[in-house]
PDB file of C-alpha atoms in Angstrom:
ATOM      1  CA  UNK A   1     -20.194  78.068  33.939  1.00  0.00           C
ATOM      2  CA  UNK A   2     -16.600  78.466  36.439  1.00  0.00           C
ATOM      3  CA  UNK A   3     -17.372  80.855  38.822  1.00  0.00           C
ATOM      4  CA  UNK A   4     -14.131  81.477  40.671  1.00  0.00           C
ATOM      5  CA  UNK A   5     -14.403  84.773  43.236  1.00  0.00           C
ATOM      6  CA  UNK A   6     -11.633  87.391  43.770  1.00  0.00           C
ATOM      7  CA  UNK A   7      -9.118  86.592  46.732  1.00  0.00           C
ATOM      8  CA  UNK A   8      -9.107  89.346  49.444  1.00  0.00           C
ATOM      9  CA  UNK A   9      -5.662  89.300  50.487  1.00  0.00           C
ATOM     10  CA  UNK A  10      -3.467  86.648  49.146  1.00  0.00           C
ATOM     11  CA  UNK A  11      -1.347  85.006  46.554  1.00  0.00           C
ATOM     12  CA  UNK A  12      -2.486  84.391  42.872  1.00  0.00           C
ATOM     13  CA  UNK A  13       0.522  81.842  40.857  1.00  0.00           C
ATOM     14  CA  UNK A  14      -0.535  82.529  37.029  1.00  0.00           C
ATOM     15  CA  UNK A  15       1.042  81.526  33.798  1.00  0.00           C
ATOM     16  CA  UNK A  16       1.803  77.789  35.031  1.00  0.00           C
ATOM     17  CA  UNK A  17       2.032  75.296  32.340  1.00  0.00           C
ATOM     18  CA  UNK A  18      -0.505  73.920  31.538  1.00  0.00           C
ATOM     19  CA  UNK A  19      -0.536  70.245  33.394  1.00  0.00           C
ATOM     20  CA  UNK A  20       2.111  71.313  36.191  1.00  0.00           C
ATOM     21  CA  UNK A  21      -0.902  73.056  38.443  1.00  0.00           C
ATOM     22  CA  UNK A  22      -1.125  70.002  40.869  1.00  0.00           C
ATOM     23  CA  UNK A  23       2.226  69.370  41.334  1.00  0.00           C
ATOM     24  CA  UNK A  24       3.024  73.182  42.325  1.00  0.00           C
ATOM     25  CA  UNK A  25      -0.405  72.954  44.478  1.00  0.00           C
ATOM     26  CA  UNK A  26       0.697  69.432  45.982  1.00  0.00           C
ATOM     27  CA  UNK A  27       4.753  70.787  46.341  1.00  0.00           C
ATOM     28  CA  UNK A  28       3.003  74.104  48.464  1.00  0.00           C
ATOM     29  CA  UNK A  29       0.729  71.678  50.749  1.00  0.00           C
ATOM     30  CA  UNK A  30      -2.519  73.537  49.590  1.00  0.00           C
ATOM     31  CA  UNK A  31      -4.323  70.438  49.991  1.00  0.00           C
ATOM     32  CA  UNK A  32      -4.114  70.456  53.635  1.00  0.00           C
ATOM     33  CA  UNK A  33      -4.942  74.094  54.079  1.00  0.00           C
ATOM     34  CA  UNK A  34      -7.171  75.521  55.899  1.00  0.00           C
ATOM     35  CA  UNK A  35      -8.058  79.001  54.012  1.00  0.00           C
ATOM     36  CA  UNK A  36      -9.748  78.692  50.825  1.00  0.00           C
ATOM     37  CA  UNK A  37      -7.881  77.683  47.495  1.00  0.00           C
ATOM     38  CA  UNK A  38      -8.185  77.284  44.401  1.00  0.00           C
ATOM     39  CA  UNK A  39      -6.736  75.474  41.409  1.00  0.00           C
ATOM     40  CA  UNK A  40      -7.781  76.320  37.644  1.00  0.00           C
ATOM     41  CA  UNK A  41      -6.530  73.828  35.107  1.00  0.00           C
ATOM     42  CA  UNK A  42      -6.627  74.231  31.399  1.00  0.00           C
ATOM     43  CA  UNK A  43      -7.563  77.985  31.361  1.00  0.00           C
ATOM     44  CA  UNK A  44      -7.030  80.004  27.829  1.00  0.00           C
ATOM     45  CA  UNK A  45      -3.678  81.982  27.786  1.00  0.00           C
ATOM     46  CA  UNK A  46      -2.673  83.864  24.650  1.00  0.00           C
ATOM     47  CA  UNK A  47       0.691  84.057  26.009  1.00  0.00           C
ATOM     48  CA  UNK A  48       1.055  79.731  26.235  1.00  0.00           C
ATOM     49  CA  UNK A  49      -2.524  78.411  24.569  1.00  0.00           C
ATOM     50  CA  UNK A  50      -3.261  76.673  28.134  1.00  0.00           C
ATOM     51  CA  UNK A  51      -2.329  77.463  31.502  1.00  0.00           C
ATOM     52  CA  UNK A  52      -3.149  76.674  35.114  1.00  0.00           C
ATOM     53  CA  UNK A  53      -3.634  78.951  37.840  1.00  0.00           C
ATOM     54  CA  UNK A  54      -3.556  78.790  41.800  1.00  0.00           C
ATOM     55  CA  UNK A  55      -5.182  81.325  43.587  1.00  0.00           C
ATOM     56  CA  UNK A  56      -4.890  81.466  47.879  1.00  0.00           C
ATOM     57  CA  UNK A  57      -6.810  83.435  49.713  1.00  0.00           C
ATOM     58  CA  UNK A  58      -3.761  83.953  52.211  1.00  0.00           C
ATOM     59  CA  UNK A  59      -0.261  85.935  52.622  1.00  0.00           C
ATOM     60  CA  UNK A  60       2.261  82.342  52.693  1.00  0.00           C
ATOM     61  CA  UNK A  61       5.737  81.736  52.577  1.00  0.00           C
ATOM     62  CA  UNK A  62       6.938  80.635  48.996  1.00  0.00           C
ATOM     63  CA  UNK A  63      10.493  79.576  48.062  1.00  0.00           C
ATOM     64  CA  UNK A  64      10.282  81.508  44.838  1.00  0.00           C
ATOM     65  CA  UNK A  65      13.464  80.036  43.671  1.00  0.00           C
ATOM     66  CA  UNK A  66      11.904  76.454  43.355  1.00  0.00           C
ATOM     67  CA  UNK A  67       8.680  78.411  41.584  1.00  0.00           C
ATOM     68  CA  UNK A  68      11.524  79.657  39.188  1.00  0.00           C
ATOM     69  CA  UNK A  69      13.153  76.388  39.246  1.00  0.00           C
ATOM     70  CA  UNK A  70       9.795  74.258  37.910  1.00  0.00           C
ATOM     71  CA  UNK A  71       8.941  77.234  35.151  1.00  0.00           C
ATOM     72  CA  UNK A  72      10.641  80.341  35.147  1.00  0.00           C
ATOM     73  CA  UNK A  73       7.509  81.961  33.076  1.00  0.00           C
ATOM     74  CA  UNK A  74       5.292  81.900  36.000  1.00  0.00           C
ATOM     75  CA  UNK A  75       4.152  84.890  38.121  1.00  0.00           C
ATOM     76  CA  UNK A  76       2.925  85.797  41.372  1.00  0.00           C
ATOM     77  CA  UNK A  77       0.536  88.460  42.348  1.00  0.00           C
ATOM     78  CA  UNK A  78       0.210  89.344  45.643  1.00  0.00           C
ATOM     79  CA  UNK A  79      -3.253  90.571  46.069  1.00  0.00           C
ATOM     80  CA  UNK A  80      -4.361  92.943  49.371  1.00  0.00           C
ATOM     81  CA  UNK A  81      -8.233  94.518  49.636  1.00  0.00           C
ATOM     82  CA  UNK A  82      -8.300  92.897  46.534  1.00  0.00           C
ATOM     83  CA  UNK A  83      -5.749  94.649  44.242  1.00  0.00           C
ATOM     84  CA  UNK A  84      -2.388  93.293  42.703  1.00  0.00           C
ATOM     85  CA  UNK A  85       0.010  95.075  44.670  1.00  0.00           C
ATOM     86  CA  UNK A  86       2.833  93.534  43.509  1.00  0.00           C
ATOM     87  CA  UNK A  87       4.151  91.414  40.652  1.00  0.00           C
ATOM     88  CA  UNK A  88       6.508  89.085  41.213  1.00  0.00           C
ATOM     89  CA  UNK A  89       8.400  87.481  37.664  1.00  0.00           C
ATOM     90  CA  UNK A  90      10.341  84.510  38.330  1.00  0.00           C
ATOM     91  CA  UNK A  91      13.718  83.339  36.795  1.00  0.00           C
ATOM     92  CA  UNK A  92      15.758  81.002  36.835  1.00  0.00           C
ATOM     93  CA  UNK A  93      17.639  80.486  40.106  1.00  0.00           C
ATOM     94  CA  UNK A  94      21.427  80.426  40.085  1.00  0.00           C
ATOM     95  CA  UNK A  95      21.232  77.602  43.096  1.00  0.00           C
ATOM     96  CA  UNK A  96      18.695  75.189  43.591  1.00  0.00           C
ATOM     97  CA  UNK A  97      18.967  73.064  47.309  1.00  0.00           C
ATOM     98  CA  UNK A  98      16.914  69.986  48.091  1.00  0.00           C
ATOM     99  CA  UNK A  99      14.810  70.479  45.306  1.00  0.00           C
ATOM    100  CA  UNK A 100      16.501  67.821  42.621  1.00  0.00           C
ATOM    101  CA  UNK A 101      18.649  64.117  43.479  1.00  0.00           C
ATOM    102  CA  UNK A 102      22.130  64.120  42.299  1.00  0.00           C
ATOM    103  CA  UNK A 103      21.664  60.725  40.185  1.00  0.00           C
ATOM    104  CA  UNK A 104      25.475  59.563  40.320  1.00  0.00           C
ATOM    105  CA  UNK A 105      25.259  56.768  42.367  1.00  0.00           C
ATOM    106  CA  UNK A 106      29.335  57.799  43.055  1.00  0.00           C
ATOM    107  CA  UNK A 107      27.799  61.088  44.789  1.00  0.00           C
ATOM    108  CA  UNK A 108      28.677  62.134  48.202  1.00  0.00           C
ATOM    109  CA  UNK A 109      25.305  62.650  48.851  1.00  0.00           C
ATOM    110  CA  UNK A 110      23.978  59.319  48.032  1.00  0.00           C
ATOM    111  CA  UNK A 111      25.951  57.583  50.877  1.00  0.00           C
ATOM    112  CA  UNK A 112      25.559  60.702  53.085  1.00  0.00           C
ATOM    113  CA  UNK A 113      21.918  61.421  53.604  1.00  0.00           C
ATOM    114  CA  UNK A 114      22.346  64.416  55.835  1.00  0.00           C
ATOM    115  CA  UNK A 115      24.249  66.466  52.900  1.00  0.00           C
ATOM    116  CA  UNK A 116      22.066  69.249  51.306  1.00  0.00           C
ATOM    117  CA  UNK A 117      21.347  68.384  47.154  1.00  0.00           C
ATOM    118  CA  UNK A 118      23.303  71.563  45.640  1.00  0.00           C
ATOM    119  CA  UNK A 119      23.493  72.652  42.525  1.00  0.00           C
ATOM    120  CA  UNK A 120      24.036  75.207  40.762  1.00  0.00           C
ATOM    121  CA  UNK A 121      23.093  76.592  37.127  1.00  0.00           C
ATOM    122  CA  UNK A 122      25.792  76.439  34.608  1.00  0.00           C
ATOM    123  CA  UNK A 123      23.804  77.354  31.192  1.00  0.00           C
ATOM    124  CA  UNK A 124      20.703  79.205  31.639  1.00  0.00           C
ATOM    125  CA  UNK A 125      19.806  78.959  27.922  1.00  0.00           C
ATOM    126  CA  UNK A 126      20.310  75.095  28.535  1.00  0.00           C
ATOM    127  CA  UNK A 127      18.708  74.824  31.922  1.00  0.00           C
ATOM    128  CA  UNK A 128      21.658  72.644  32.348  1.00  0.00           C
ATOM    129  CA  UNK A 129      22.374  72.237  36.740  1.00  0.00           C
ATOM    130  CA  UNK A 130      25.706  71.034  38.143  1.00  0.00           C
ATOM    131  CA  UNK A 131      25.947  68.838  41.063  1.00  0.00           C
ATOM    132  CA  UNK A 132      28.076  70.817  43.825  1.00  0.00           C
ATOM    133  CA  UNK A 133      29.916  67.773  44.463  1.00  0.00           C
ATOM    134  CA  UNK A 134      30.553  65.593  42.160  1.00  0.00           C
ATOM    135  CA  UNK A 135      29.709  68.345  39.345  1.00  0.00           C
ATOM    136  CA  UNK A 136      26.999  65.768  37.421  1.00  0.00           C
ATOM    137  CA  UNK A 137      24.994  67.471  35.235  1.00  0.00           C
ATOM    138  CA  UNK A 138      21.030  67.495  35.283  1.00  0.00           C
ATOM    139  CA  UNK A 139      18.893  69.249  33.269  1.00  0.00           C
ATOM    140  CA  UNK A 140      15.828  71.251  33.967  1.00  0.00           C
ATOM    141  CA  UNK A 141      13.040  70.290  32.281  1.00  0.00           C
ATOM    142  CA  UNK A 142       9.636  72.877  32.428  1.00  0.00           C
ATOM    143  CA  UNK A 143       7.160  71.020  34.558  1.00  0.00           C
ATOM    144  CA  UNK A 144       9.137  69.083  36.208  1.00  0.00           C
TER     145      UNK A 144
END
């Protein structure tokens, strides 16, 4: 049987699509960490039928925005003496920056390296992004 203990203080990403676990652990560096982590894949969820979930035993830095970005269902618990203290739901972010290529080979930002990737959500239903600028259009697929 999983045995998985409670985190003291720390983070605990639930609700993650099944599948998408290791890119979100691999995407926060919690491979190279040096406080204890842990990554459950394939657990039962009512809510999607399979999901994964990340648990850190440590307070980190997240860009919630890109959690939001890969799938806007997820939450974060923050966890102190062992207690949710807080429940963070994500959403969709209006701007998303570095996080996806602009694939118009026309783009400013494929000639100029040193220009942030912008862009910004024009139909949230859609997940449908728009290139700042040269306004190409990229959707967001969950997971990825």
């Amino acid at each position: 049987m999983l045995s998985v203990n409670t985190i003291k203080n720390g983070l605990v990403i639930d609700h993650i699509r099944a599948g998408s676990g290791p890119r979100i652990f691999s995407w926060l560096g919690l491979d190279k960490a040096s406080y204890r982590v842990a990554l459950i894949m394939n657990v039962p969820s009512q809510r999607l039928g399979k999901k994964d979930i990340i648990k850190i035993d440590n307070i980190i830095n997240i860009d919630y925005s890109v959690l939001g970005f890969i799938d806007p269902n997820i939450t974060v618990n923050v966890v102190q003496n062992e207690e949710i203290v807080r429940k963070i739901e994500l959403v969709l972010p209006d701007k998303v920056e570095n996080v996806i290529r602009c694939k118009n080979p026309r783009c400013i930002t494929t000639t100029e390296a040193y220009l942030n990737q912008i862009f910004r959500l024009v139909d949230r239903s859609r997940r449908e992004y728009r290139c700042e600028y040269c306004d190409e259009l990229h959707r967001a697929e969950i997971g990825v």
